[in-house]
Amino acid sequence: CWVCLGLLFVKNLDDWHPISAAKFFTNNFTGITNIKPADLKKIKTTFDTIKNGNLCPSSNIMKENNYKAIIPSTLIFSYGVIKLDNSVSEADFFEGVRSPVAIEAFKRINIKKYEHIIQTRIVELKFVAPKIPSKITIFNMIFDVEPSIRSPVQCSHRLRFGHPAKFCRSGPRCSHCGESKHSINTCPSALNTNSVCIYCNLPHLATDRSCREWSTQKEIKKIMATENVSYKNALTLKKNNCITSAYIFFDIVNSQPSIPEILKPNANPHDVNFPSLVKITII
């Protein structure tokens, strides 16, 4: 069974060019199936087997030529959820499970309600594969596997999305007034002025979950789960209006203007509300 493994290579030189990097890897490593630019000073290389892919990062020739290899976790693991009765233990699960790909971890999702921790029927599974299987069986009973969509993470320190406060390296920002160098706890205007959201300029805190930015972040999390990509890549897909498997056909159709609107007499193609297919990218 051939397994594809992707790696990102970075070269910290001013004269870097993706073609020269592609030439370097093609001439020095075997099993490469394709190479393509991935980002600024990065290329994504796919190998035919895990063995060939793993030989690359540990090679001395990499260090000698100032290259760094990174294997993103999204190319190794994916996360899915199933609904499983609370009476089924982790030991019972692993005893009876049959899956097309290996399962590394089992995590029962808990919620906090009225200061009590309550176990749910939702179990998150960590698969050793870049894509989750559609189904698994437990003692021959079939279970559908859905992408594990997590809640947005907002930094309470700087108010940015994508990381918690403990990983923040920036100075504080006030969720009430939006100013830097202080938090809401020390805001001089918190008691005598209305809040102003830094994302939508409406009168609420920047941490308010009713903000449209929170909805946008939920969509980004959905793209991350369904496409198994990083937060940065999911954000790029969202900003470029790319249609991903995060959205079913029904969602896409409902987002378009109605037929009467499209066919109305004297429709101006230069009108800002005129439907445009140029902005939609299908991946």
PDB file of C-alpha atoms in Angstrom:
ATOM      1  CA  CYS A   1       0.000   0.000   0.000  1.00  0.00           C
ATOM      2  CA  TRP A   2       1.600   3.258  -1.152  1.00  0.00           C
ATOM      3  CA  VAL A   3       1.265   6.214   1.193  1.00  0.00           C
ATOM      4  CA  CYS A   4       1.769   9.818   0.177  1.00  0.00           C
ATOM      5  CA  LEU A   5       3.653  12.066   2.560  1.00  0.00           C
ATOM      6  CA  GLY A   6       3.980  15.814   2.104  1.00  0.00           C
ATOM      7  CA  LEU A   7       6.650  18.041   3.572  1.00  0.00           C
ATOM      8  CA  LEU A   8       7.249  21.788   3.546  1.00  0.00           C
ATOM      9  CA  PHE A   9      10.780  22.932   2.882  1.00  0.00           C
ATOM     10  CA  VAL A  10      12.119  26.350   3.813  1.00  0.00           C
ATOM     11  CA  LYS A  11      15.334  27.900   2.568  1.00  0.00           C
ATOM     12  CA  ASN A  12      16.528  31.016   4.382  1.00  0.00           C
ATOM     13  CA  LEU A  13      18.331  32.633   1.471  1.00  0.00           C
ATOM     14  CA  ASP A  14      17.501  35.850  -0.374  1.00  0.00           C
ATOM     15  CA  ASP A  15      18.011  34.272  -3.817  1.00  0.00           C
ATOM     16  CA  TRP A  16      15.600  31.394  -3.122  1.00  0.00           C
ATOM     17  CA  HIS A  17      13.482  30.199  -6.044  1.00  0.00           C
ATOM     18  CA  PRO A  18      10.995  27.276  -6.073  1.00  0.00           C
ATOM     19  CA  ILE A  19      12.434  25.833  -9.304  1.00  0.00           C
ATOM     20  CA  SER A  20      15.940  25.659  -7.855  1.00  0.00           C
ATOM     21  CA  ALA A  21      14.521  23.994  -4.736  1.00  0.00           C
ATOM     22  CA  ALA A  22      12.574  21.492  -6.857  1.00  0.00           C
ATOM     23  CA  LYS A  23      15.744  20.693  -8.804  1.00  0.00           C
ATOM     24  CA  PHE A  24      17.665  20.174  -5.565  1.00  0.00           C
ATOM     25  CA  PHE A  25      15.156  17.680  -4.123  1.00  0.00           C
ATOM     26  CA  THR A  26      14.648  15.829  -7.391  1.00  0.00           C
ATOM     27  CA  ASN A  27      18.387  15.309  -7.766  1.00  0.00           C
ATOM     28  CA  ASN A  28      19.022  14.280  -4.171  1.00  0.00           C
ATOM     29  CA  PHE A  29      16.009  12.221  -3.064  1.00  0.00           C
ATOM     30  CA  THR A  30      14.085   9.280  -4.489  1.00  0.00           C
ATOM     31  CA  GLY A  31      10.367   8.559  -4.447  1.00  0.00           C
ATOM     32  CA  ILE A  32       9.187  12.119  -5.127  1.00  0.00           C
ATOM     33  CA  THR A  33       5.832  12.110  -6.934  1.00  0.00           C
ATOM     34  CA  ASN A  34       5.211  15.855  -7.184  1.00  0.00           C
ATOM     35  CA  ILE A  35       6.470  19.240  -5.996  1.00  0.00           C
ATOM     36  CA  LYS A  36       4.508  22.491  -5.889  1.00  0.00           C
ATOM     37  CA  PRO A  37       4.890  25.952  -4.295  1.00  0.00           C
ATOM     38  CA  ALA A  38       3.029  26.167  -0.989  1.00  0.00           C
ATOM     39  CA  ASP A  39       3.736  29.618   0.454  1.00  0.00           C
ATOM     40  CA  LEU A  40       6.410  32.281   0.662  1.00  0.00           C
ATOM     41  CA  LYS A  41       9.735  30.421   0.460  1.00  0.00           C
ATOM     42  CA  LYS A  42       7.985  27.086   0.898  1.00  0.00           C
ATOM     43  CA  ILE A  43       7.265  24.131  -1.347  1.00  0.00           C
ATOM     44  CA  LYS A  44       5.180  21.039  -0.734  1.00  0.00           C
ATOM     45  CA  THR A  45       6.770  17.764  -1.760  1.00  0.00           C
ATOM     46  CA  THR A  46       4.924  14.449  -1.900  1.00  0.00           C
ATOM     47  CA  PHE A  47       6.714  11.109  -1.637  1.00  0.00           C
ATOM     48  CA  ASP A  48       5.424   7.717  -2.699  1.00  0.00           C
ATOM     49  CA  THR A  49       6.072   6.072   0.677  1.00  0.00           C
ATOM     50  CA  ILE A  50       6.479   7.128   4.304  1.00  0.00           C
ATOM     51  CA  LYS A  51       9.960   5.573   4.296  1.00  0.00           C
ATOM     52  CA  ASN A  52      11.203   7.796   1.465  1.00  0.00           C
ATOM     53  CA  GLY A  53       9.557  10.828   3.030  1.00  0.00           C
ATOM     54  CA  ASN A  54      11.148  10.243   6.433  1.00  0.00           C
ATOM     55  CA  LEU A  55      14.635   9.921   4.924  1.00  0.00           C
ATOM     56  CA  CYS A  56      14.497  13.523   3.788  1.00  0.00           C
ATOM     57  CA  PRO A  57      14.324  15.507   7.096  1.00  0.00           C
ATOM     58  CA  SER A  58      17.147  13.489   8.684  1.00  0.00           C
ATOM     59  CA  SER A  59      19.490  13.844   5.721  1.00  0.00           C
ATOM     60  CA  ASN A  60      22.741  15.764   6.290  1.00  0.00           C
ATOM     61  CA  ILE A  61      22.454  17.315   2.838  1.00  0.00           C
ATOM     62  CA  MET A  62      19.430  19.260   4.096  1.00  0.00           C
ATOM     63  CA  LYS A  63      21.418  21.071   6.789  1.00  0.00           C
ATOM     64  CA  GLU A  64      24.378  21.604   4.473  1.00  0.00           C
ATOM     65  CA  ASN A  65      22.142  23.467   2.004  1.00  0.00           C
ATOM     66  CA  ASN A  66      20.197  25.432   4.649  1.00  0.00           C
ATOM     67  CA  TYR A  67      16.903  23.622   4.156  1.00  0.00           C
ATOM     68  CA  LYS A  68      14.435  22.752   6.893  1.00  0.00           C
ATOM     69  CA  ALA A  69      11.800  20.041   6.562  1.00  0.00           C
ATOM     70  CA  ILE A  70       8.501  20.082   8.426  1.00  0.00           C
ATOM     71  CA  ILE A  71       5.871  17.360   8.350  1.00  0.00           C
ATOM     72  CA  PRO A  72       2.537  19.096   9.163  1.00  0.00           C
ATOM     73  CA  SER A  73       0.316  17.132  11.525  1.00  0.00           C
ATOM     74  CA  THR A  74      -2.567  17.452   9.053  1.00  0.00           C
ATOM     75  CA  LEU A  75      -0.635  15.139   6.715  1.00  0.00           C
ATOM     76  CA  ILE A  76      -0.338  12.510   9.425  1.00  0.00           C
ATOM     77  CA  PHE A  77      -3.456  12.755  11.590  1.00  0.00           C
ATOM     78  CA  SER A  78      -7.140  13.616  11.195  1.00  0.00           C
ATOM     79  CA  TYR A  79      -9.955  13.852  13.726  1.00  0.00           C
ATOM     80  CA  GLY A  80     -13.470  12.490  13.504  1.00  0.00           C
ATOM     81  CA  VAL A  81     -16.398  11.969  15.872  1.00  0.00           C
ATOM     82  CA  ILE A  82     -18.917   9.180  16.382  1.00  0.00           C
ATOM     83  CA  LYS A  83     -21.952   8.858  18.626  1.00  0.00           C
ATOM     84  CA  LEU A  84     -21.286   6.093  21.134  1.00  0.00           C
ATOM     85  CA  ASP A  85     -23.335   5.131  24.178  1.00  0.00           C
ATOM     86  CA  ASN A  86     -21.793   6.118  27.511  1.00  0.00           C
ATOM     87  CA  SER A  87     -21.811   2.500  28.646  1.00  0.00           C
ATOM     88  CA  VAL A  88     -19.113   1.631  26.070  1.00  0.00           C
ATOM     89  CA  SER A  89     -15.688   2.042  27.620  1.00  0.00           C
ATOM     90  CA  GLU A  90     -12.461   2.895  25.809  1.00  0.00           C
ATOM     91  CA  ALA A  91     -11.263  -0.685  26.377  1.00  0.00           C
ATOM     92  CA  ASP A  92     -14.461  -2.097  24.844  1.00  0.00           C
ATOM     93  CA  PHE A  93     -14.085   0.262  21.899  1.00  0.00           C
ATOM     94  CA  PHE A  94     -10.540  -0.805  21.017  1.00  0.00           C
ATOM     95  CA  GLU A  95     -11.429  -4.447  21.523  1.00  0.00           C
ATOM     96  CA  GLY A  96     -14.211  -4.376  18.958  1.00  0.00           C
ATOM     97  CA  VAL A  97     -13.308  -1.590  16.542  1.00  0.00           C
ATOM     98  CA  ARG A  98     -12.464  -2.243  12.900  1.00  0.00           C
ATOM     99  CA  SER A  99     -11.284   0.720  10.860  1.00  0.00           C
ATOM    100  CA  PRO A 100      -9.769   1.136   7.370  1.00  0.00           C
ATOM    101  CA  VAL A 101      -7.037   3.281   9.001  1.00  0.00           C
ATOM    102  CA  ALA A 102      -5.368   3.055  12.390  1.00  0.00           C
ATOM    103  CA  ILE A 103      -6.916   4.869  15.375  1.00  0.00           C
ATOM    104  CA  GLU A 104      -4.398   6.359  17.802  1.00  0.00           C
ATOM    105  CA  ALA A 105      -6.621   7.987  20.420  1.00  0.00           C
ATOM    106  CA  PHE A 106     -10.121   7.829  21.916  1.00  0.00           C
ATOM    107  CA  LYS A 107     -11.546  10.869  23.730  1.00  0.00           C
ATOM    108  CA  ARG A 108     -15.017  11.099  25.266  1.00  0.00           C
ATOM    109  CA  ILE A 109     -16.320  14.682  24.939  1.00  0.00           C
ATOM    110  CA  ASN A 110     -17.493  16.166  28.241  1.00  0.00           C
ATOM    111  CA  ILE A 111     -19.480  19.322  28.911  1.00  0.00           C
ATOM    112  CA  LYS A 112     -19.790  21.469  32.012  1.00  0.00           C
ATOM    113  CA  LYS A 113     -23.337  22.136  33.214  1.00  0.00           C
ATOM    114  CA  TYR A 114     -24.229  23.743  36.518  1.00  0.00           C
ATOM    115  CA  GLU A 115     -20.668  23.221  37.782  1.00  0.00           C
ATOM    116  CA  HIS A 116     -20.880  19.498  36.995  1.00  0.00           C
ATOM    117  CA  ILE A 117     -18.922  17.579  34.329  1.00  0.00           C
ATOM    118  CA  ILE A 118     -21.282  15.540  32.168  1.00  0.00           C
ATOM    119  CA  GLN A 119     -20.193  12.853  29.718  1.00  0.00           C
ATOM    120  CA  THR A 120     -21.774  13.082  26.274  1.00  0.00           C
ATOM    121  CA  ARG A 121     -22.357  10.402  23.652  1.00  0.00           C
ATOM    122  CA  ILE A 122     -19.817  12.103  21.396  1.00  0.00           C
ATOM    123  CA  VAL A 123     -16.404  10.465  21.059  1.00  0.00           C
ATOM    124  CA  GLU A 124     -13.517  12.097  19.193  1.00  0.00           C
ATOM    125  CA  LEU A 125     -11.162   9.702  17.424  1.00  0.00           C
ATOM    126  CA  LYS A 126      -7.631  10.479  16.228  1.00  0.00           C
ATOM    127  CA  PHE A 127      -6.921   8.663  12.961  1.00  0.00           C
ATOM    128  CA  VAL A 128      -3.414   8.010  11.634  1.00  0.00           C
ATOM    129  CA  ALA A 129      -4.325   9.253   8.160  1.00  0.00           C
ATOM    130  CA  PRO A 130      -4.784  12.658   6.489  1.00  0.00           C
ATOM    131  CA  LYS A 131      -8.497  11.921   5.885  1.00  0.00           C
ATOM    132  CA  ILE A 132     -11.030  10.365   8.204  1.00  0.00           C
ATOM    133  CA  PRO A 133     -12.858   7.216   7.047  1.00  0.00           C
ATOM    134  CA  SER A 134     -16.563   7.555   6.349  1.00  0.00           C
ATOM    135  CA  LYS A 135     -17.429   4.557   8.551  1.00  0.00           C
ATOM    136  CA  ILE A 136     -15.997   2.248  11.174  1.00  0.00           C
ATOM    137  CA  THR A 137     -17.456  -0.822  12.881  1.00  0.00           C
ATOM    138  CA  ILE A 138     -17.514  -1.818  16.548  1.00  0.00           C
ATOM    139  CA  PHE A 139     -18.264  -5.522  17.031  1.00  0.00           C
ATOM    140  CA  ASN A 140     -19.626  -5.415  13.444  1.00  0.00           C
ATOM    141  CA  MET A 141     -22.033  -2.541  14.187  1.00  0.00           C
ATOM    142  CA  ILE A 142     -21.574   0.293  11.655  1.00  0.00           C
ATOM    143  CA  PHE A 143     -20.905   3.850  12.861  1.00  0.00           C
ATOM    144  CA  ASP A 144     -20.767   6.956  10.657  1.00  0.00           C
ATOM    145  CA  VAL A 145     -17.692   9.145  11.186  1.00  0.00           C
ATOM    146  CA  GLU A 146     -18.101  12.918  10.935  1.00  0.00           C
ATOM    147  CA  PRO A 147     -15.366  15.596  10.993  1.00  0.00           C
ATOM    148  CA  SER A 148     -14.571  16.877  14.468  1.00  0.00           C
ATOM    149  CA  ILE A 149     -15.498  20.575  14.377  1.00  0.00           C
ATOM    150  CA  ARG A 150     -14.139  22.439  17.379  1.00  0.00           C
ATOM    151  CA  SER A 151     -15.174  25.801  18.795  1.00  0.00           C
ATOM    152  CA  PRO A 152     -13.213  28.927  17.855  1.00  0.00           C
ATOM    153  CA  VAL A 153     -10.313  29.838  20.114  1.00  0.00           C
ATOM    154  CA  GLN A 154      -9.895  33.514  20.958  1.00  0.00           C
ATOM    155  CA  CYS A 155      -6.950  34.938  22.840  1.00  0.00           C
ATOM    156  CA  SER A 156      -8.229  36.741  25.949  1.00  0.00           C
ATOM    157  CA  HIS A 157      -4.993  38.747  26.038  1.00  0.00           C
ATOM    158  CA  ARG A 158      -4.715  40.213  22.531  1.00  0.00           C
ATOM    159  CA  LEU A 159      -8.236  39.211  21.321  1.00  0.00           C
ATOM    160  CA  ARG A 160      -6.946  37.484  18.185  1.00  0.00           C
ATOM    161  CA  PHE A 161      -8.401  34.183  17.015  1.00  0.00           C
ATOM    162  CA  GLY A 162      -6.478  30.959  16.477  1.00  0.00           C
ATOM    163  CA  HIS A 163      -4.547  30.623  19.734  1.00  0.00           C
ATOM    164  CA  PRO A 164      -5.192  30.791  23.501  1.00  0.00           C
ATOM    165  CA  ALA A 165      -3.735  33.471  25.766  1.00  0.00           C
ATOM    166  CA  LYS A 166      -1.010  31.181  27.129  1.00  0.00           C
ATOM    167  CA  PHE A 167       0.633  31.096  23.685  1.00  0.00           C
ATOM    168  CA  CYS A 168       0.277  34.837  23.027  1.00  0.00           C
ATOM    169  CA  ARG A 169       3.485  36.827  22.570  1.00  0.00           C
ATOM    170  CA  SER A 170       1.868  40.241  22.036  1.00  0.00           C
ATOM    171  CA  GLY A 171       0.870  42.998  24.444  1.00  0.00           C
ATOM    172  CA  PRO A 172      -2.673  43.242  25.849  1.00  0.00           C
ATOM    173  CA  ARG A 173      -5.627  44.810  24.071  1.00  0.00           C
ATOM    174  CA  CYS A 174      -8.839  46.002  25.688  1.00  0.00           C
ATOM    175  CA  SER A 175     -12.025  44.170  24.690  1.00  0.00           C
ATOM    176  CA  HIS A 176     -14.075  47.227  25.712  1.00  0.00           C
ATOM    177  CA  CYS A 177     -12.422  50.153  23.901  1.00  0.00           C
ATOM    178  CA  GLY A 178     -10.057  48.316  21.553  1.00  0.00           C
ATOM    179  CA  GLU A 179      -6.982  50.218  22.726  1.00  0.00           C
ATOM    180  CA  SER A 180      -3.653  48.493  23.262  1.00  0.00           C
ATOM    181  CA  LYS A 181      -1.429  48.412  26.360  1.00  0.00           C
ATOM    182  CA  HIS A 182      -4.249  47.647  28.786  1.00  0.00           C
ATOM    183  CA  SER A 183      -6.992  45.073  29.347  1.00  0.00           C
ATOM    184  CA  ILE A 184     -10.664  45.568  30.181  1.00  0.00           C
ATOM    185  CA  ASN A 185      -9.837  45.166  33.888  1.00  0.00           C
ATOM    186  CA  THR A 186      -7.793  48.381  33.846  1.00  0.00           C
ATOM    187  CA  CYS A 187      -9.688  50.258  31.109  1.00  0.00           C
ATOM    188  CA  PRO A 188     -10.189  53.915  32.191  1.00  0.00           C
ATOM    189  CA  SER A 189     -13.382  54.256  30.133  1.00  0.00           C
ATOM    190  CA  ALA A 190     -15.041  50.905  30.882  1.00  0.00           C
ATOM    191  CA  LEU A 191     -17.573  52.384  33.325  1.00  0.00           C
ATOM    192  CA  ASN A 192     -18.590  55.548  31.463  1.00  0.00           C
ATOM    193  CA  THR A 193     -18.524  54.644  27.753  1.00  0.00           C
ATOM    194  CA  ASN A 194     -20.133  52.054  25.516  1.00  0.00           C
ATOM    195  CA  SER A 195     -18.100  49.123  24.245  1.00  0.00           C
ATOM    196  CA  VAL A 196     -16.818  49.211  20.665  1.00  0.00           C
ATOM    197  CA  CYS A 197     -15.985  45.891  19.001  1.00  0.00           C
ATOM    198  CA  ILE A 198     -12.660  45.917  17.161  1.00  0.00           C
ATOM    199  CA  TYR A 199     -14.077  43.520  14.547  1.00  0.00           C
ATOM    200  CA  CYS A 200     -17.437  45.034  13.574  1.00  0.00           C
ATOM    201  CA  ASN A 201     -17.492  48.449  15.369  1.00  0.00           C
ATOM    202  CA  LEU A 202     -20.828  47.587  16.990  1.00  0.00           C
ATOM    203  CA  PRO A 203     -21.490  48.389  20.680  1.00  0.00           C
ATOM    204  CA  HIS A 204     -20.429  45.123  22.296  1.00  0.00           C
ATOM    205  CA  LEU A 205     -17.260  43.573  23.687  1.00  0.00           C
ATOM    206  CA  ALA A 206     -14.765  42.097  21.222  1.00  0.00           C
ATOM    207  CA  THR A 207     -15.254  38.773  23.004  1.00  0.00           C
ATOM    208  CA  ASP A 208     -19.051  38.723  22.491  1.00  0.00           C
ATOM    209  CA  ARG A 209     -20.089  35.492  20.768  1.00  0.00           C
ATOM    210  CA  SER A 210     -22.977  37.236  19.022  1.00  0.00           C
ATOM    211  CA  CYS A 211     -20.435  39.159  16.922  1.00  0.00           C
ATOM    212  CA  ARG A 212     -20.386  38.262  13.240  1.00  0.00           C
ATOM    213  CA  GLU A 213     -16.647  37.645  13.560  1.00  0.00           C
ATOM    214  CA  TRP A 214     -17.414  34.735  15.882  1.00  0.00           C
ATOM    215  CA  SER A 215     -19.651  33.257  13.150  1.00  0.00           C
ATOM    216  CA  THR A 216     -16.844  33.722  10.639  1.00  0.00           C
ATOM    217  CA  GLN A 217     -14.435  31.936  12.960  1.00  0.00           C
ATOM    218  CA  LYS A 218     -16.910  29.053  13.341  1.00  0.00           C
ATOM    219  CA  GLU A 219     -16.929  28.703   9.538  1.00  0.00           C
ATOM    220  CA  ILE A 220     -13.116  28.671   9.531  1.00  0.00           C
ATOM    221  CA  LYS A 221     -13.156  25.896  12.150  1.00  0.00           C
ATOM    222  CA  LYS A 222     -15.581  23.962   9.968  1.00  0.00           C
ATOM    223  CA  ILE A 223     -13.226  24.271   6.987  1.00  0.00           C
ATOM    224  CA  MET A 224     -10.305  23.145   9.171  1.00  0.00           C
ATOM    225  CA  ALA A 225     -12.214  20.027  10.182  1.00  0.00           C
ATOM    226  CA  THR A 226     -13.641  19.020   6.817  1.00  0.00           C
ATOM    227  CA  GLU A 227     -10.514  19.784   4.768  1.00  0.00           C
ATOM    228  CA  ASN A 228      -8.046  18.825   7.540  1.00  0.00           C
ATOM    229  CA  VAL A 229      -5.938  21.954   7.080  1.00  0.00           C
ATOM    230  CA  SER A 230      -4.275  24.427   9.436  1.00  0.00           C
ATOM    231  CA  TYR A 231      -5.986  27.555  10.741  1.00  0.00           C
ATOM    232  CA  LYS A 232      -3.893  29.685   8.396  1.00  0.00           C
ATOM    233  CA  ASN A 233      -4.863  27.664   5.322  1.00  0.00           C
ATOM    234  CA  ALA A 234      -8.531  27.571   6.334  1.00  0.00           C
ATOM    235  CA  LEU A 235      -8.486  31.350   6.765  1.00  0.00           C
ATOM    236  CA  THR A 236      -7.067  31.721   3.252  1.00  0.00           C
ATOM    237  CA  LEU A 237      -9.809  29.494   1.809  1.00  0.00           C
ATOM    238  CA  LYS A 238     -12.436  31.539   3.624  1.00  0.00           C
ATOM    239  CA  LYS A 239     -11.037  34.907   2.500  1.00  0.00           C
ATOM    240  CA  ASN A 240     -10.867  33.717  -1.127  1.00  0.00           C
ATOM    241  CA  ASN A 241     -14.478  32.456  -1.035  1.00  0.00           C
ATOM    242  CA  CYS A 242     -13.382  28.941  -1.960  1.00  0.00           C
ATOM    243  CA  ILE A 243     -16.130  26.331  -1.923  1.00  0.00           C
ATOM    244  CA  THR A 244     -14.996  23.400   0.178  1.00  0.00           C
ATOM    245  CA  SER A 245     -16.592  20.227   1.468  1.00  0.00           C
ATOM    246  CA  ALA A 246     -17.520  22.232   4.582  1.00  0.00           C
ATOM    247  CA  TYR A 247     -20.539  23.442   2.666  1.00  0.00           C
ATOM    248  CA  ILE A 248     -23.151  21.193   1.150  1.00  0.00           C
ATOM    249  CA  PHE A 249     -24.728  21.999  -2.211  1.00  0.00           C
ATOM    250  CA  PHE A 250     -27.846  23.277  -0.432  1.00  0.00           C
ATOM    251  CA  ASP A 251     -25.791  25.931   1.397  1.00  0.00           C
ATOM    252  CA  ILE A 252     -24.168  27.122  -1.838  1.00  0.00           C
ATOM    253  CA  VAL A 253     -27.462  27.371  -3.705  1.00  0.00           C
ATOM    254  CA  ASN A 254     -29.097  29.305  -0.873  1.00  0.00           C
ATOM    255  CA  SER A 255     -26.243  31.800  -0.828  1.00  0.00           C
ATOM    256  CA  GLN A 256     -26.939  32.796  -4.448  1.00  0.00           C
ATOM    257  CA  PRO A 257     -29.570  35.360  -5.557  1.00  0.00           C
ATOM    258  CA  SER A 258     -32.970  34.018  -6.526  1.00  0.00           C
ATOM    259  CA  ILE A 259     -33.771  33.352 -10.197  1.00  0.00           C
ATOM    260  CA  PRO A 260     -36.169  36.347 -10.428  1.00  0.00           C
ATOM    261  CA  GLU A 261     -33.405  38.582  -9.075  1.00  0.00           C
ATOM    262  CA  ILE A 262     -30.905  37.288 -11.629  1.00  0.00           C
ATOM    263  CA  LEU A 263     -33.347  37.573 -14.561  1.00  0.00           C
ATOM    264  CA  LYS A 264     -35.016  40.864 -13.607  1.00  0.00           C
ATOM    265  CA  PRO A 265     -35.318  43.370 -16.517  1.00  0.00           C
ATOM    266  CA  ASN A 266     -32.567  45.904 -17.042  1.00  0.00           C
ATOM    267  CA  ALA A 267     -30.185  44.139 -14.654  1.00  0.00           C
ATOM    268  CA  ASN A 268     -26.919  46.030 -14.528  1.00  0.00           C
ATOM    269  CA  PRO A 269     -23.875  43.697 -14.586  1.00  0.00           C
ATOM    270  CA  HIS A 270     -21.826  46.466 -12.962  1.00  0.00           C
ATOM    271  CA  ASP A 271     -24.184  46.730 -10.005  1.00  0.00           C
ATOM    272  CA  VAL A 272     -22.549  45.687  -6.714  1.00  0.00           C
ATOM    273  CA  ASN A 273     -25.415  43.257  -6.090  1.00  0.00           C
ATOM    274  CA  PHE A 274     -25.202  41.608  -9.507  1.00  0.00           C
ATOM    275  CA  PRO A 275     -24.261  37.926  -9.048  1.00  0.00           C
ATOM    276  CA  SER A 276     -20.658  37.141  -9.858  1.00  0.00           C
ATOM    277  CA  LEU A 277     -19.089  33.731 -10.357  1.00  0.00           C
ATOM    278  CA  VAL A 278     -15.581  35.135 -10.602  1.00  0.00           C
ATOM    279  CA  LYS A 279     -15.250  35.380  -6.806  1.00  0.00           C
ATOM    280  CA  ILE A 280     -16.107  31.724  -6.241  1.00  0.00           C
ATOM    281  CA  THR A 281     -13.336  29.153  -6.412  1.00  0.00           C
ATOM    282  CA  ILE A 282     -14.055  25.427  -6.337  1.00  0.00           C
ATOM    283  CA  ILE A 283     -11.320  23.244  -4.889  1.00  0.00           C
TER     284      ILE A 283
END
